[in-house]
Coordinates of C-alpha atoms in Angstrom, one line a residue:
X1 CA -163.5 -39.1 46.3
X2 CA -164.0 -39.0 50.0
X3 CA -160.2 -39.4 50.4
X4 CA -159.7 -36.0 48.4
X5 CA -162.6 -34.3 50.1
X6 CA -160.8 -35.5 53.6
X7 CA -157.2 -33.7 52.3
X8 CA -158.5 -30.7 50.8
X9 CA -160.6 -30.0 54.6
X10 CA -157.4 -31.0 56.4
X11 CA -155.4 -28.1 54.2
X12 CA -157.9 -25.7 55.1
X13 CA -158.1 -26.5 59.1
X14 CA -154.2 -26.5 58.8
X15 CA -153.6 -23.4 56.4
X16 CA -149.7 -23.1 55.4
X17 CA -147.6 -21.0 57.9
X18 CA -146.7 -18.7 55.2
X19 CA -148.6 -15.5 55.1
X20 CA -146.5 -13.6 52.7
X21 CA -147.1 -15.9 49.3
X22 CA -149.1 -14.6 46.8
X23 CA -152.2 -16.6 45.9
X24 CA -153.8 -16.5 42.2
X25 CA -157.0 -14.8 42.1
X26 CA -158.3 -17.6 39.6
X27 CA -157.1 -20.2 41.9
X28 CA -158.8 -19.0 44.8
X29 CA -161.5 -18.5 42.9
X30 CA -162.0 -21.9 41.9
X31 CA -161.3 -23.0 45.5
X32 CA -164.1 -20.9 46.5
X33 CA -166.8 -22.2 44.5
X34 CA -165.7 -25.8 45.1
X35 CA -165.9 -25.0 48.7
X36 CA -169.7 -23.6 48.0
X37 CA -170.6 -26.3 46.2
X38 CA -169.5 -29.0 48.8
X39 CA -171.6 -27.2 51.3
X40 CA -174.4 -26.9 49.9
X41 CA -175.0 -23.8 48.2
X42 CA -175.5 -23.0 44.7
X43 CA -174.3 -20.0 43.0
X44 CA -174.0 -19.0 39.5
X45 CA -170.9 -17.3 40.4
X46 CA -169.2 -19.9 38.4
X47 CA -169.5 -18.3 35.4
X48 CA -167.6 -15.3 36.1
X49 CA -164.7 -17.7 35.5
X50 CA -165.9 -17.7 31.6
X51 CA -164.9 -14.1 31.4
X52 CA -161.3 -13.0 31.3
X53 CA -160.4 -11.8 35.2
X54 CA -157.6 -9.8 33.9
X55 CA -160.1 -6.7 33.6
X56 CA -159.8 -6.5 37.6
X57 CA -156.3 -5.8 37.3
X58 CA -154.4 -2.5 36.0
X59 CA -151.6 -3.5 33.6
X60 CA -148.3 -1.3 33.4
X61 CA -146.6 -1.1 30.8
X62 CA -142.9 -3.1 31.2
X63 CA -141.1 -1.2 28.6
X64 CA -142.0 2.0 30.8
X65 CA -141.0 -0.1 34.0
X66 CA -137.5 -0.7 32.4
X67 CA -137.0 3.4 31.6
X68 CA -137.8 4.5 34.5
X69 CA -135.6 2.1 36.3
X70 CA -132.8 3.0 33.8
X71 CA -133.4 6.3 34.7
X72 CA -133.4 6.2 38.8
X73 CA -130.3 3.6 38.6
X74 CA -128.3 6.7 37.0
X75 CA -129.9 9.4 38.9
X76 CA -129.8 7.9 42.1
X77 CA -127.1 5.9 42.2
X78 CA -124.4 7.3 44.0
X79 CA -127.1 8.3 46.6
X80 CA -125.9 7.8 50.7
X81 CA -128.8 5.9 51.6
X82 CA -130.1 4.4 48.4
X83 CA -127.0 3.0 47.0
X84 CA -127.6 0.2 49.1
X85 CA -130.5 -1.0 47.4
X86 CA -129.2 0.0 43.6
X87 CA -129.3 -0.5 41.2
X88 CA -132.8 -2.0 40.8
X89 CA -133.5 -4.7 38.9
X90 CA -136.2 -3.6 36.1
X91 CA -136.8 -7.4 35.1
X92 CA -138.1 -7.8 39.0
X93 CA -140.7 -5.6 41.2
X94 CA -138.0 -4.5 43.0
X95 CA -139.5 -0.7 41.8
X96 CA -142.6 -1.0 44.1
X97 CA -140.9 -2.3 46.9
X98 CA -138.6 -0.1 47.3
X99 CA -141.4 2.5 46.9
X100 CA -142.9 1.5 49.9
X101 CA -141.3 3.6 52.2
X102 CA -141.1 6.5 50.5
X103 CA -137.5 7.4 50.5
X104 CA -137.1 6.7 47.0
X105 CA -140.0 8.8 46.0
X106 CA -138.8 11.9 47.8
X107 CA -135.3 11.6 46.3
X108 CA -136.5 11.2 43.0
X109 CA -138.8 14.8 43.8
X110 CA -135.4 16.2 44.8
X111 CA -134.3 15.4 41.7
X112 CA -136.6 16.6 39.3
X113 CA -137.2 19.8 40.8
X114 CA -134.1 20.0 43.5
X115 CA -134.6 21.9 47.0
X116 CA -138.9 20.8 47.3
X117 CA -138.1 18.8 50.1
X118 CA -135.7 19.3 52.9
X119 CA -134.1 16.0 52.8
X120 CA -133.6 16.1 56.6
X121 CA -137.7 15.6 57.2
X122 CA -137.3 12.2 55.3
X123 CA -137.5 9.1 57.5
X124 CA -134.3 6.8 56.4
X125 CA -134.0 4.5 58.8
X126 CA -133.4 0.9 57.8
X127 CA -136.7 -0.2 59.2
X128 CA -139.5 2.3 59.6
X129 CA -142.7 2.0 61.8
X130 CA -146.1 2.5 59.6
X131 CA -146.1 6.3 61.0
X132 CA -143.1 7.1 59.8
X133 CA -143.9 4.9 56.5
X134 CA -146.8 7.3 56.7
X135 CA -144.9 10.3 57.4
X136 CA -142.5 9.9 54.1
X137 CA -145.3 9.2 51.6
X138 CA -147.6 12.6 52.9
X139 CA -144.5 14.6 52.5
X140 CA -144.1 13.1 48.9
X141 CA -147.6 13.4 47.9
X142 CA -147.8 17.0 49.1
X143 CA -144.5 17.4 47.3
X144 CA -145.9 16.0 44.1
X145 CA -149.0 18.9 44.2
X146 CA -146.4 21.3 44.7
X147 CA -144.1 20.7 41.9
X148 CA -147.3 20.1 39.7
X149 CA -148.6 16.2 39.4
X150 CA -152.0 15.3 39.2
X151 CA -152.3 13.0 42.6
X152 CA -156.2 12.5 42.4
X153 CA -157.4 9.4 43.6
X154 CA -153.6 8.2 45.0
X155 CA -153.3 8.5 48.7
X156 CA -150.7 6.8 51.3
X157 CA -152.1 3.8 51.2
X158 CA -151.6 3.3 48.2
X159 CA -148.2 3.8 48.1
X160 CA -147.3 2.1 51.6
X161 CA -148.8 -1.3 49.6
X162 CA -147.0 -0.4 46.6
X163 CA -149.5 -0.6 43.8
X164 CA -147.8 -0.5 40.8
X165 CA -149.8 1.4 38.5
X166 CA -150.2 4.5 40.9
X167 CA -146.4 4.3 41.8
X168 CA -145.5 3.9 38.1
X169 CA -148.1 6.9 37.4
X170 CA -146.7 8.9 39.8
X171 CA -142.9 8.6 38.9
X172 CA -143.9 9.0 35.3
X173 CA -145.0 12.2 36.0
X174 CA -142.0 13.3 38.3
X175 CA -139.2 12.3 36.0
X176 CA -141.5 14.2 32.6
X177 CA -141.3 17.3 34.8
X178 CA -137.5 17.0 35.2
X179 CA -136.8 16.2 31.9
X180 CA -139.2 19.0 30.5
X181 CA -137.8 21.6 33.1
X182 CA -135.4 23.6 30.4
X183 CA -138.3 23.8 27.8
X184 CA -139.2 27.1 28.7
X185 CA -138.4 30.8 27.4
X186 CA -137.1 31.3 30.9
X187 CA -134.7 28.3 31.1
X188 CA -133.8 28.4 27.3
X189 CA -134.4 31.7 25.6
X190 CA -132.8 31.1 22.9
X191 CA -136.1 29.6 22.0
X192 CA -136.7 33.3 20.8
X193 CA -135.7 31.5 17.6
X194 CA -139.2 29.9 16.9
X195 CA -141.5 32.8 16.6
X196 CA -141.2 35.7 14.9
X197 CA -142.6 38.9 16.9
X198 CA -143.9 40.0 20.2
X199 CA -147.8 38.4 19.6
X200 CA -146.3 35.1 18.7
X201 CA -143.9 35.5 22.0
X202 CA -146.6 35.6 24.5
X203 CA -148.2 32.8 22.5
X204 CA -145.1 30.7 23.2
X205 CA -144.8 31.4 26.9
X206 CA -147.8 30.4 27.6
X207 CA -147.9 26.9 26.1
X208 CA -147.2 23.7 27.9
X209 CA -143.8 22.2 27.9
X210 CA -145.1 19.3 25.6
X211 CA -146.1 21.8 23.0
X212 CA -143.4 23.9 23.2
X213 CA -141.0 20.4 22.4
X214 CA -143.5 19.8 19.1
X215 CA -142.8 23.3 17.8
X216 CA -139.0 22.7 18.2
X217 CA -139.1 19.8 16.5
X218 CA -141.4 21.0 14.1
X219 CA -138.7 23.9 13.9
X220 CA -135.6 21.6 13.4
X221 CA -137.6 19.5 10.8
X222 CA -138.3 22.2 8.7
X223 CA -134.6 23.0 8.3
X224 CA -134.1 19.1 7.1
X225 CA -137.4 19.6 4.4
X226 CA -139.6 17.2 6.3
X227 CA -143.0 17.7 4.9
X228 CA -145.5 17.0 7.8
X229 CA -145.9 18.7 11.1
X230 CA -145.6 16.2 13.7
X231 CA -148.7 16.9 16.1
X232 CA -148.3 14.5 18.9
X233 CA -145.4 11.8 20.1
X234 CA -147.3 8.6 19.1
X235 CA -148.4 7.7 15.7
X236 CA -146.8 10.4 14.3
X237 CA -143.6 9.5 14.6
X238 CA -144.3 5.4 14.8
X239 CA -142.5 5.4 11.5
X240 CA -139.3 7.1 12.7
X241 CA -138.9 9.3 9.7
X242 CA -139.2 12.4 11.3
X243 CA -136.7 11.1 14.0
X244 CA -134.5 10.2 11.2
X245 CA -134.9 13.7 9.9
X246 CA -134.4 15.4 13.1
X247 CA -131.3 13.7 14.1
X248 CA -129.6 14.3 10.6
X249 CA -130.6 18.0 11.3
X250 CA -129.1 18.0 14.5
X251 CA -125.7 16.2 14.4
X252 CA -125.2 15.0 10.6
X253 CA -121.8 13.9 11.6
X254 CA -123.3 10.9 13.2
X255 CA -125.4 10.1 10.8
X256 CA -125.9 6.5 9.2
X257 CA -126.2 6.4 5.7
X258 CA -129.3 4.3 5.9
X259 CA -131.1 5.7 8.9
X260 CA -133.4 7.8 6.2
X261 CA -136.1 6.9 3.9
X262 CA -134.0 3.6 2.3
X263 CA -134.8 1.4 5.1
X264 CA -138.5 0.1 4.2
X265 CA -138.8 -1.9 7.9
X266 CA -140.2 0.6 10.3
X267 CA -138.5 -1.6 13.2
X268 CA -135.2 -1.5 11.5
X269 CA -135.6 2.2 10.9
X270 CA -135.9 3.1 15.0
X271 CA -133.1 0.6 15.6
X272 CA -131.0 3.0 13.4
X273 CA -132.5 6.1 14.7
X274 CA -131.4 4.8 18.4
X275 CA -128.1 3.9 17.3
X276 CA -127.7 7.3 15.9
X277 CA -129.0 8.9 19.5
X278 CA -126.2 6.6 21.0
X279 CA -123.8 8.2 19.2
X280 CA -124.7 11.8 20.0
X281 CA -124.6 10.4 23.3
X282 CA -128.1 10.5 24.4
X283 CA -129.7 8.0 27.0
X284 CA -132.0 5.4 25.5
X285 CA -135.5 5.6 27.2
X286 CA -137.0 3.4 25.0
X287 CA -136.8 0.4 22.3
X288 CA -137.6 0.1 18.8
X289 CA -140.2 -1.8 19.6
X290 CA -141.6 1.8 21.9
X291 CA -141.6 3.6 18.8
X292 CA -143.2 1.2 16.5
X293 CA -145.8 0.8 18.9
X294 CA -146.3 5.0 19.4
X295 CA -145.8 5.0 23.0
X296 CA -146.5 8.3 24.2
X297 CA -144.7 8.8 27.5
X298 CA -141.2 7.0 26.4
X299 CA -141.0 8.9 23.2
X300 CA -141.9 12.3 24.5
X301 CA -139.2 11.5 27.5
X302 CA -136.9 10.4 24.1
X303 CA -137.1 13.8 22.5
X304 CA -137.2 15.6 25.7
X305 CA -133.7 14.5 26.5
X306 CA -132.2 15.3 22.9
X307 CA -133.9 18.5 23.5
X308 CA -131.3 18.9 27.0
X309 CA -128.5 18.8 24.8
X310 CA -127.8 22.4 24.8
X311 CA -125.4 22.0 22.5
X312 CA -127.2 19.6 20.1
X313 CA -130.8 21.4 19.9
X314 CA -130.2 23.3 17.0
X315 CA -130.8 26.4 18.8
X316 CA -128.4 29.3 18.3
X317 CA -125.9 31.1 20.7
X318 CA -126.9 34.2 19.9
X319 CA -129.9 35.8 21.4
X320 CA -132.2 38.0 19.4
X321 CA -132.2 41.1 21.1
X322 CA -136.1 41.9 21.9
X323 CA -136.8 43.6 24.7
X324 CA -140.3 42.7 25.0
X325 CA -138.4 39.5 26.5
X326 CA -137.0 41.4 29.5
X327 CA -138.3 39.5 32.5
X328 CA -138.8 42.5 34.5
X329 CA -139.7 42.7 38.9
X330 CA -143.8 42.3 37.9
X331 CA -143.3 39.8 35.8
X332 CA -141.5 37.6 38.5
X333 CA -143.9 38.1 40.5
X334 CA -146.8 37.8 38.3
X335 CA -145.3 34.1 37.6
X336 CA -145.1 33.2 41.4
X337 CA -148.7 34.1 41.7
X338 CA -149.9 32.3 38.7
X339 CA -148.4 29.3 39.9
X340 CA -149.8 29.4 43.5
X341 CA -153.3 30.1 41.8
X342 CA -152.3 27.1 39.3
X343 CA -151.6 24.4 42.0
X344 CA -154.7 25.6 44.2
X345 CA -157.1 25.1 41.9
X346 CA -155.6 21.5 40.5
X347 CA -155.8 20.5 44.4
X348 CA -159.5 21.3 44.2
X349 CA -160.5 18.1 41.6
X350 CA -161.7 20.1 39.2
X351 CA -162.7 18.2 36.0
X352 CA -159.6 19.9 33.8
X353 CA -155.7 19.8 34.8
X354 CA -154.5 23.6 34.6
X355 CA -151.6 23.8 32.7
X356 CA -151.7 28.0 32.7
X357 CA -154.5 29.7 34.7
X358 CA -154.4 32.7 31.9
X359 CA -155.3 30.5 29.2
X360 CA -157.2 27.5 31.0
X361 CA -159.9 30.0 32.9
X362 CA -160.3 32.0 29.7
X363 CA -164.0 30.0 28.8
X364 CA -165.3 30.6 32.4
X365 CA -166.1 27.2 33.0
X366 CA -163.0 26.1 35.3
X367 CA -163.6 29.3 37.6
X368 CA -167.5 28.2 37.9
X369 CA -165.9 25.2 39.0
X370 CA -163.8 26.3 41.9
X371 CA -166.4 28.7 42.7
X372 CA -168.6 26.1 43.1
X373 CA -166.1 24.0 45.3
X374 CA -165.9 27.2 47.5
X375 CA -169.5 27.9 47.8
X376 CA -171.4 25.0 47.0
X377 CA -174.7 25.9 45.1
X378 CA -174.5 29.4 44.1
X379 CA -173.3 28.4 40.2
X380 CA -176.3 28.7 38.0
X381 CA -175.1 25.5 35.9
X382 CA -178.0 25.6 33.4
X383 CA -176.6 28.8 32.3
X384 CA -173.3 27.3 32.0
X385 CA -171.7 26.4 28.8
X386 CA -169.2 23.4 28.9
X387 CA -166.4 23.0 27.2
X388 CA -165.0 22.3 24.0
X389 CA -166.7 25.7 23.5
X390 CA -166.2 27.0 20.0
X391 CA -168.6 30.3 19.8
X392 CA -166.5 33.1 21.6
X393 CA -170.3 34.4 22.9
X394 CA -170.5 31.7 24.9
X395 CA -167.3 31.8 26.8
X396 CA -168.3 35.2 27.6
X397 CA -171.7 34.2 29.0
X398 CA -170.0 31.8 31.1
X399 CA -167.4 34.7 32.4
X400 CA -170.8 37.1 32.6
X401 CA -171.6 34.5 35.4
X402 CA -168.3 34.4 37.0
X403 CA -168.3 38.0 37.7
X404 CA -171.6 37.9 38.4
X405 CA -171.0 35.3 41.4
X406 CA -167.9 37.5 42.1
X407 CA -170.2 40.7 43.3
X408 CA -172.4 38.0 44.8
X409 CA -169.8 37.0 47.0
X410 CA -168.5 40.9 47.6
X411 CA -165.1 40.8 45.6
X412 CA -163.8 43.8 44.4
X413 CA -164.6 44.0 40.7
X414 CA -165.3 47.9 39.7
X415 CA -165.4 48.3 36.0
X416 CA -164.9 44.2 35.3
X417 CA -167.1 42.4 32.8
X418 CA -166.6 39.0 31.6
X419 CA -165.2 39.7 28.6
X420 CA -162.0 40.6 30.5
X421 CA -161.3 37.3 31.6
X422 CA -161.8 35.7 27.8
X423 CA -159.3 38.1 26.7
X424 CA -156.9 36.9 29.8
X425 CA -156.6 40.2 31.6
X426 CA -153.7 39.1 33.8
X427 CA -153.9 41.1 36.5
X428 CA -157.6 40.7 36.6
X429 CA -157.4 37.1 36.7
X430 CA -155.1 37.3 39.3
X431 CA -157.3 39.7 41.4
X432 CA -160.0 37.6 41.1
X433 CA -158.2 34.0 42.4
X434 CA -157.1 36.1 45.2
X435 CA -160.2 36.8 46.0
X436 CA -161.4 33.6 45.6
X437 CA -158.7 31.6 47.4
X438 CA -159.1 34.3 50.5
X439 CA -162.6 34.3 50.6
X440 CA -164.5 36.0 53.2
X441 CA -162.4 35.7 56.5
X442 CA -165.4 34.5 58.2
X443 CA -166.1 31.5 55.6
X444 CA -164.7 28.3 57.1
X445 CA -165.3 26.4 53.8
X446 CA -162.9 28.8 52.0
X447 CA -160.5 28.7 55.1
X448 CA -160.7 24.8 54.7
X449 CA -159.9 25.0 51.4
X450 CA -157.1 27.2 51.9
X451 CA -156.0 26.0 54.9
X452 CA -156.9 22.6 55.7
X453 CA -156.3 19.4 53.6
X454 CA -154.4 21.4 51.2
X455 CA -152.2 23.4 53.8
X456 CA -148.9 22.0 51.7
X457 CA -149.9 25.1 49.7
X458 CA -147.4 27.3 52.3
X459 CA -144.5 25.4 50.7
X460 CA -145.1 27.5 47.7
X461 CA -143.9 30.4 50.2
X462 CA -140.3 31.4 48.7
X463 CA -137.8 33.6 51.2
X464 CA -138.0 36.0 48.2
X465 CA -142.0 37.1 49.8
X466 CA -140.8 37.1 53.0
X467 CA -138.4 40.0 52.3
X468 CA -140.5 41.9 49.7
X469 CA -142.9 41.5 52.7
X470 CA -145.6 40.2 49.6
X471 CA -149.3 40.5 51.6
X472 CA -151.0 37.8 50.0
X473 CA -148.4 34.9 50.5
X474 CA -147.7 36.5 54.6
X475 CA -151.4 36.0 54.5
X476 CA -151.3 32.2 52.9
X477 CA -148.7 31.6 55.6
X478 CA -150.4 33.0 58.5
X479 CA -153.8 31.5 57.5
X480 CA -152.1 28.2 57.5
X481 CA -150.3 28.5 61.0
X482 CA -153.7 29.7 62.8
X483 CA -155.7 26.4 61.1
X484 CA -152.9 24.1 62.3
X485 CA -152.7 25.4 65.7
X486 CA -156.5 25.2 65.8
X487 CA -156.5 21.9 64.9
X488 CA -154.1 20.7 67.0
X489 CA -155.1 18.7 70.5
X490 CA -155.9 20.8 73.6
X491 CA -152.9 19.4 75.3
X492 CA -150.6 20.1 72.9
X493 CA -151.5 23.8 73.2
X494 CA -149.7 24.3 76.3
X495 CA -151.1 26.9 78.6
X496 CA -154.1 28.5 77.7
X497 CA -155.4 31.9 79.2
X498 CA -159.2 31.3 80.3
X499 CA -160.7 34.0 83.3
X500 CA -164.2 32.0 83.4
X501 CA -162.7 28.5 84.5
X502 CA -159.8 29.4 85.2
X503 CA -157.8 26.2 83.9
X504 CA -154.1 28.2 83.3
X505 CA -154.0 28.8 86.9
X506 CA -154.9 25.2 87.9
X507 CA -152.5 24.1 85.5
X508 CA -149.9 26.0 86.5
X509 CA -150.7 25.1 90.3
X510 CA -150.7 21.2 89.9
X511 CA -147.4 22.0 87.8
X512 CA -145.9 24.0 90.2
X513 CA -146.7 21.4 93.0
X514 CA -145.2 18.5 90.2
X515 CA -142.1 20.4 90.7
X516 CA -141.9 21.1 94.0
X517 CA -142.3 17.2 94.9
X518 CA -139.6 16.2 92.5
X519 CA -137.2 18.8 94.1
X520 CA -138.2 17.6 97.1
X521 CA -137.5 14.2 96.2
X522 CA -134.7 15.0 94.7
X523 CA -133.3 16.5 98.0
X524 CA -133.9 13.8 99.8
X525 CA -132.5 11.1 97.4
X526 CA -129.4 13.6 97.9
X527 CA -129.2 13.4 101.6
X528 CA -128.8 9.8 101.5

């Protein structure tokens, strides 16, 4: 025993030189507790070992990781910079290691939404210093916000360390945005088949892409005589019966007679469904086990990819001639403004993620939260009704308080009532959000929210906004530049005229003196 103690003591005095080696947490804890016991410290911490230590760790889905790695290998395999590192091994942790310099994530964002990042701004040297790496991750996080990702509680350091659950969560959102990019009436006007009149079309336009995808799937299932309604991408598709019917409707020539209800084993049925999808030319985003387990992210990716097959999505190429689908210039402008306000409000860290400001703000609660962020303490929360709100008059109560506070803040709200917000009046909601975001010119708190840590909002300025002299967007850009300049170190701002101290004169004269001395020294050297 004495010899064992002597060896242990020697090992701690002379630790292993391999500082990069990983140490199992339980092993570390046991050694630590043993050390405590040997030096006479009594502790009940040893009881901790009796509990499962896995509760301290975030687990990740190996199936999701493998699926996303396959997606990255497929879409970024030819990238000039990344091809030296690809393909990534889905069975190792290469994905998280490769994400540590930020290049992969920035490139993936541009695949999802082309043109989001000017790739000249990405640091792509073989070895990056900490500042360059941080620049890449800041660019990545700000761009993720701009395309609609939720990045609450994710910082640059998390990405530098390559924390698996955070990196995988971010990649999942980016890929989801890419796969759902066409699930809207603007990109796929044939979706008008899913509705009958103008009222339903407006409702469809306000639905998030996942809901539209479900509606499309049920539309196709109805053609195949499927009796159930699919309401989610998890429990409702676990038995693969809906998938078998969907693929038989979309590509009957590739169907297998055994792929229907005749197969009793769900795992075997899922296998046949994926074989059918393979014959259609669809990429595999999941395994038969993922279907049976009801993995929502992978099932969503699978259905979205099937929808992307334009010639196979079951929608007619002949559009209905419906006048209310014509997108006017005003409609396009409203859409751009809605996007700005939606991303701004999501950046405030409110409790509910906003998919559409015209729908998600109608109960008044989100607006009250946004107002409270802008002017803390101004909302009377004891008179507010928290979602879910079933009674319409409760929504009106919230919106009435929104209007009341808006008037206190000197917003222009002539002949405006809370019910106008509940009814989803677009022009009114946009006008209110503009005044809330702009705030009072002297309100430093609002300017901070508009231009401070959220200065990324002016990525949202489009060339069309400048050509059309969009006053709101131009003001946002100007305010962002003003705030950025005000926060720059004084020595970086150049010469500033100061009549009281004469600092600019002194700076100019000293600069001139330096120049003259430099010139004289150059002349002397030339003479020599």
